[in-house]
Amino acid sequence: MSDTTEIGHVEALFRYPVKSMAGESLQSAALGWHGIEGDRRLALRKVDNRGEFPFLTACKLAELVRFTPVREASAGPDVAPTHVRTPEGQLLPIMGEALAAELSKRSGLPVQMMHLRTGIFDDAAISVIATSTADELCAMAVVASDMRRFRPNIVVRLATPAAFAEDAWVGGVLSFGEGADAPAVSVTQRDIRCAMVNIDPDTAGIAPALLKAVVRVNENNAGVYGTVTRAGALTVG
C-alpha cells in the first residue's frame, strides 16, 4: 500500500537571479542539488560588513525589488543575466562599477556584486508555499493577493485549499510527478517571515499589516523550506 498522497499541483515557479531583486516566472525549471538552476546565484555584498549575513537586501533597501536582471536577447533562459535594469530604465552591467555605485548611493552602504555557484540563501535552497496561504494573508492585510510578495520558488495549488496546510508537510517529502525518479524535496522547516512580505513588488511601497498578519495568525510562518533529495525537471501544472 502506498503512503503517497496527492495534495495538489504546481501552480507557478519562480527564481531570483539576484538576491532581493525582481524575480522571474517560469513555466519549467531545472531542479538541481542547490535548488532551481540560476536562483540567487548573485547578491550584493556590503563591503564593510564582516557579519554572518553581509548582504544588502530589500529589507534595508526596498527599491531593490524594482531592479530587474536582464539577459542578452539571444541568450537562453538558463544563461546568467548580464545587466540590470534600474527602476528608471537605465541598463547597467551586472558586475560593473556603475551598478554598484548606484546601489551604494541609494542604500548609503558600499556594496559590490558577488557570484556564488551554489547560491546565496537565507535558510534553504527551496521555498514552497500554497496559494491558499498567500491569499488568506493578503486578505487579512487588505492588500491585493500577489504571490511575488512571498518570493517562493514553488507555488502549490492544493486540491483541498487550506491556509497554512504547509506546516503539516515538515518532516515529509514533496514529490513533483509520478515515478521513482520524479524530482523531490525534503521539507525541513517552516518559513519564518521577515519584512520582505510587506514590500509591493511593483512600487516598493510598504504594507506593514501583512507581516503583522503572519505573526498574529501563524507564529510568523508562511510556507516551508526544503532540501532537494532528487534532481529533475519541474513544470507548471
PDB file of C-alpha atoms in Angstrom, residues 23-164:
ATOM      1  CA  GLY A  23      12.229  37.513  -9.871  1.00  0.00           C
ATOM      2  CA  GLU A  24      11.315  35.520 -12.963  1.00  0.00           C
ATOM      3  CA  SER A  25       8.167  33.495 -13.526  1.00  0.00           C
ATOM      4  CA  LEU A  26       9.000  30.181 -15.224  1.00  0.00           C
ATOM      5  CA  GLN A  27       6.961  27.517 -16.998  1.00  0.00           C
ATOM      6  CA  SER A  28       9.641  24.931 -16.325  1.00  0.00           C
ATOM      7  CA  ALA A  29      12.828  24.819 -14.285  1.00  0.00           C
ATOM      8  CA  ALA A  30      15.776  22.525 -13.675  1.00  0.00           C
ATOM      9  CA  LEU A  31      15.856  21.458 -10.025  1.00  0.00           C
ATOM     10  CA  GLY A  32      19.439  20.704  -9.029  1.00  0.00           C
ATOM     11  CA  TRP A  33      21.146  19.867  -5.754  1.00  0.00           C
ATOM     12  CA  HIS A  34      21.493  23.584  -4.987  1.00  0.00           C
ATOM     13  CA  GLY A  35      17.903  24.494  -5.780  1.00  0.00           C
ATOM     14  CA  ILE A  36      16.487  25.824  -9.023  1.00  0.00           C
ATOM     15  CA  GLU A  37      19.266  26.473 -11.519  1.00  0.00           C
ATOM     16  CA  GLY A  38      20.111  30.175 -11.661  1.00  0.00           C
ATOM     17  CA  ASP A  39      18.321  31.029  -8.418  1.00  0.00           C
ATOM     18  CA  ARG A  40      20.038  33.557  -6.137  1.00  0.00           C
ATOM     19  CA  ARG A  41      23.481  32.897  -7.573  1.00  0.00           C
ATOM     20  CA  LEU A  42      24.222  36.641  -7.323  1.00  0.00           C
ATOM     21  CA  ALA A  43      23.909  39.004  -4.375  1.00  0.00           C
ATOM     22  CA  LEU A  44      25.078  42.426  -3.233  1.00  0.00           C
ATOM     23  CA  ARG A  45      27.700  42.171  -0.524  1.00  0.00           C
ATOM     24  CA  LYS A  46      28.092  45.002   1.969  1.00  0.00           C
ATOM     25  CA  VAL A  47      31.817  45.665   1.642  1.00  0.00           C
ATOM     26  CA  ASP A  48      32.391  46.819   5.232  1.00  0.00           C
ATOM     27  CA  ASN A  49      30.267  44.114   6.856  1.00  0.00           C
ATOM     28  CA  ARG A  50      32.017  41.063   8.292  1.00  0.00           C
ATOM     29  CA  GLY A  51      28.939  39.550   9.940  1.00  0.00           C
ATOM     30  CA  GLU A  52      27.261  36.216   9.292  1.00  0.00           C
ATOM     31  CA  PHE A  53      24.866  37.775   6.764  1.00  0.00           C
ATOM     32  CA  PRO A  54      26.744  40.530   4.918  1.00  0.00           C
ATOM     33  CA  PHE A  55      24.246  41.012   2.075  1.00  0.00           C
ATOM     34  CA  LEU A  56      22.182  44.032   1.106  1.00  0.00           C
ATOM     35  CA  THR A  57      18.531  43.003   0.807  1.00  0.00           C
ATOM     36  CA  ALA A  58      15.223  44.736   0.229  1.00  0.00           C
ATOM     37  CA  CYS A  59      14.630  44.746   3.990  1.00  0.00           C
ATOM     38  CA  LYS A  60      17.243  47.536   4.048  1.00  0.00           C
ATOM     39  CA  LEU A  61      16.576  48.977   0.566  1.00  0.00           C
ATOM     40  CA  ALA A  62      13.011  48.237  -0.570  1.00  0.00           C
ATOM     41  CA  GLU A  63      13.743  49.662  -4.045  1.00  0.00           C
ATOM     42  CA  LEU A  64      15.846  46.578  -4.816  1.00  0.00           C
ATOM     43  CA  VAL A  65      12.692  44.681  -5.808  1.00  0.00           C
ATOM     44  CA  ARG A  66      12.268  47.119  -8.717  1.00  0.00           C
ATOM     45  CA  PHE A  67      15.719  46.373 -10.173  1.00  0.00           C
ATOM     46  CA  THR A  68      15.393  43.711 -12.892  1.00  0.00           C
ATOM     47  CA  PRO A  69      18.160  41.325 -14.024  1.00  0.00           C
ATOM     48  CA  VAL A  70      18.318  41.159 -17.841  1.00  0.00           C
ATOM     49  CA  ARG A  71      19.857  38.632 -20.261  1.00  0.00           C
ATOM     50  CA  GLU A  72      21.130  39.321 -23.745  1.00  0.00           C
ATOM     51  CA  ALA A  73      18.330  38.984 -26.313  1.00  0.00           C
ATOM     52  CA  SER A  74      19.905  35.916 -27.916  1.00  0.00           C
ATOM     53  CA  ALA A  75      20.660  34.140 -24.627  1.00  0.00           C
ATOM     54  CA  GLY A  76      18.750  31.085 -23.464  1.00  0.00           C
ATOM     55  CA  PRO A  77      16.724  31.032 -20.247  1.00  0.00           C
ATOM     56  CA  ASP A  78      19.479  29.292 -18.288  1.00  0.00           C
ATOM     57  CA  VAL A  79      22.190  31.792 -19.228  1.00  0.00           C
ATOM     58  CA  ALA A  80      23.105  34.156 -16.399  1.00  0.00           C
ATOM     59  CA  PRO A  81      21.891  37.762 -16.727  1.00  0.00           C
ATOM     60  CA  THR A  82      24.491  40.266 -17.904  1.00  0.00           C
ATOM     61  CA  HIS A  83      22.766  43.542 -16.981  1.00  0.00           C
ATOM     62  CA  VAL A  84      20.311  45.058 -14.516  1.00  0.00           C
ATOM     63  CA  ARG A  85      17.551  47.483 -15.483  1.00  0.00           C
ATOM     64  CA  THR A  86      17.020  50.206 -12.871  1.00  0.00           C
ATOM     65  CA  PRO A  87      13.518  51.431 -11.952  1.00  0.00           C
ATOM     66  CA  GLU A  88      14.207  54.425 -14.213  1.00  0.00           C
ATOM     67  CA  GLY A  89      15.001  52.173 -17.182  1.00  0.00           C
ATOM     68  CA  GLN A  90      18.776  52.511 -17.258  1.00  0.00           C
ATOM     69  CA  LEU A  91      20.603  49.313 -18.255  1.00  0.00           C
ATOM     70  CA  LEU A  92      23.812  48.687 -16.282  1.00  0.00           C
ATOM     71  CA  PRO A  93      26.309  45.784 -16.460  1.00  0.00           C
ATOM     72  CA  ILE A  94      25.526  43.421 -13.607  1.00  0.00           C
ATOM     73  CA  MET A  95      29.146  43.138 -12.419  1.00  0.00           C
ATOM     74  CA  GLY A  96      30.046  46.729 -13.281  1.00  0.00           C
ATOM     75  CA  GLU A  97      31.075  49.618 -11.076  1.00  0.00           C
ATOM     76  CA  ALA A  98      28.154  51.794 -12.216  1.00  0.00           C
ATOM     77  CA  LEU A  99      25.532  49.460 -10.736  1.00  0.00           C
ATOM     78  CA  ALA A 100      27.460  49.058  -7.503  1.00  0.00           C
ATOM     79  CA  ALA A 101      27.847  52.825  -7.242  1.00  0.00           C
ATOM     80  CA  GLU A 102      24.141  53.406  -7.891  1.00  0.00           C
ATOM     81  CA  LEU A 103      23.065  50.956  -5.204  1.00  0.00           C
ATOM     82  CA  SER A 104      25.695  52.230  -2.779  1.00  0.00           C
ATOM     83  CA  LYS A 105      24.276  55.725  -3.223  1.00  0.00           C
ATOM     84  CA  ARG A 106      20.692  54.582  -2.645  1.00  0.00           C
ATOM     85  CA  SER A 107      21.474  52.419   0.375  1.00  0.00           C
ATOM     86  CA  GLY A 108      24.182  54.561   1.951  1.00  0.00           C
ATOM     87  CA  LEU A 109      26.403  51.471   2.113  1.00  0.00           C
ATOM     88  CA  PRO A 110      29.352  50.492  -0.089  1.00  0.00           C
ATOM     89  CA  VAL A 111      28.365  47.302  -1.949  1.00  0.00           C
ATOM     90  CA  GLN A 112      29.702  45.031  -4.649  1.00  0.00           C
ATOM     91  CA  MET A 113      28.080  42.249  -6.649  1.00  0.00           C
ATOM     92  CA  MET A 114      29.267  38.758  -5.881  1.00  0.00           C
ATOM     93  CA  HIS A 115      28.605  35.389  -7.511  1.00  0.00           C
ATOM     94  CA  LEU A 116      28.371  32.043  -5.737  1.00  0.00           C
ATOM     95  CA  ARG A 117      27.863  28.906  -7.814  1.00  0.00           C
ATOM     96  CA  THR A 118      25.902  27.103  -5.091  1.00  0.00           C
ATOM     97  CA  GLY A 119      23.586  30.034  -4.359  1.00  0.00           C
ATOM     98  CA  ILE A 120      23.134  32.608  -1.607  1.00  0.00           C
ATOM     99  CA  PHE A 121      20.171  31.556   0.524  1.00  0.00           C
ATOM    100  CA  ASP A 122      18.779  32.533   3.918  1.00  0.00           C
ATOM    101  CA  ASP A 123      17.863  29.095   5.321  1.00  0.00           C
ATOM    102  CA  ALA A 124      17.446  26.582   2.490  1.00  0.00           C
ATOM    103  CA  ALA A 125      17.710  26.307  -1.282  1.00  0.00           C
ATOM    104  CA  ILE A 126      13.988  25.742  -1.944  1.00  0.00           C
ATOM    105  CA  SER A 127      10.910  27.561  -0.644  1.00  0.00           C
ATOM    106  CA  VAL A 128       7.352  26.340  -1.196  1.00  0.00           C
ATOM    107  CA  ILE A 129       4.018  28.000  -0.444  1.00  0.00           C
ATOM    108  CA  ALA A 130       0.380  27.219  -1.178  1.00  0.00           C
ATOM    109  CA  THR A 131      -1.842  29.729  -2.956  1.00  0.00           C
ATOM    110  CA  SER A 132      -4.406  29.439  -0.152  1.00  0.00           C
ATOM    111  CA  THR A 133      -1.859  30.625   2.417  1.00  0.00           C
ATOM    112  CA  ALA A 134      -0.841  33.684   0.413  1.00  0.00           C
ATOM    113  CA  ASP A 135      -4.456  34.549  -0.409  1.00  0.00           C
ATOM    114  CA  GLU A 136      -5.521  34.305   3.236  1.00  0.00           C
ATOM    115  CA  LEU A 137      -2.711  36.534   4.500  1.00  0.00           C
ATOM    116  CA  CYS A 138      -3.208  39.178   1.805  1.00  0.00           C
ATOM    117  CA  ALA A 139      -6.936  39.258   2.567  1.00  0.00           C
ATOM    118  CA  MET A 140      -6.194  39.772   6.263  1.00  0.00           C
ATOM    119  CA  ALA A 141      -3.839  42.638   5.445  1.00  0.00           C
ATOM    120  CA  VAL A 142      -6.282  44.126   2.916  1.00  0.00           C
ATOM    121  CA  VAL A 143      -3.749  44.118   0.075  1.00  0.00           C
ATOM    122  CA  ALA A 144      -4.101  42.623  -3.397  1.00  0.00           C
ATOM    123  CA  SER A 145      -3.099  38.972  -3.378  1.00  0.00           C
ATOM    124  CA  ASP A 146       0.315  38.787  -5.024  1.00  0.00           C
ATOM    125  CA  MET A 147       2.459  35.680  -4.725  1.00  0.00           C
ATOM    126  CA  ARG A 148       5.569  37.708  -5.522  1.00  0.00           C
ATOM    127  CA  ARG A 149       5.468  39.258  -2.049  1.00  0.00           C
ATOM    128  CA  PHE A 150       6.425  35.857  -0.601  1.00  0.00           C
ATOM    129  CA  ARG A 151       9.265  35.207  -3.079  1.00  0.00           C
ATOM    130  CA  PRO A 152       8.725  31.429  -3.330  1.00  0.00           C
ATOM    131  CA  ASN A 153      10.367  29.010  -5.714  1.00  0.00           C
ATOM    132  CA  ILE A 154       7.420  26.643  -5.964  1.00  0.00           C
ATOM    133  CA  VAL A 155       3.758  27.603  -5.615  1.00  0.00           C
ATOM    134  CA  VAL A 156       1.277  24.799  -4.983  1.00  0.00           C
ATOM    135  CA  ARG A 157      -2.462  24.960  -5.588  1.00  0.00           C
ATOM    136  CA  LEU A 158      -3.966  22.500  -3.130  1.00  0.00           C
ATOM    137  CA  ALA A 159      -6.666  20.039  -4.122  1.00  0.00           C
ATOM    138  CA  THR A 160      -8.333  20.926  -0.811  1.00  0.00           C
ATOM    139  CA  PRO A 161      -7.474  24.594  -0.151  1.00  0.00           C
ATOM    140  CA  ALA A 162      -6.478  25.424   3.424  1.00  0.00           C
ATOM    141  CA  ALA A 163      -4.299  28.229   4.737  1.00  0.00           C
ATOM    142  CA  PHE A 164      -1.046  27.070   6.364  1.00  0.00           C
TER     143      PHE A 164
END
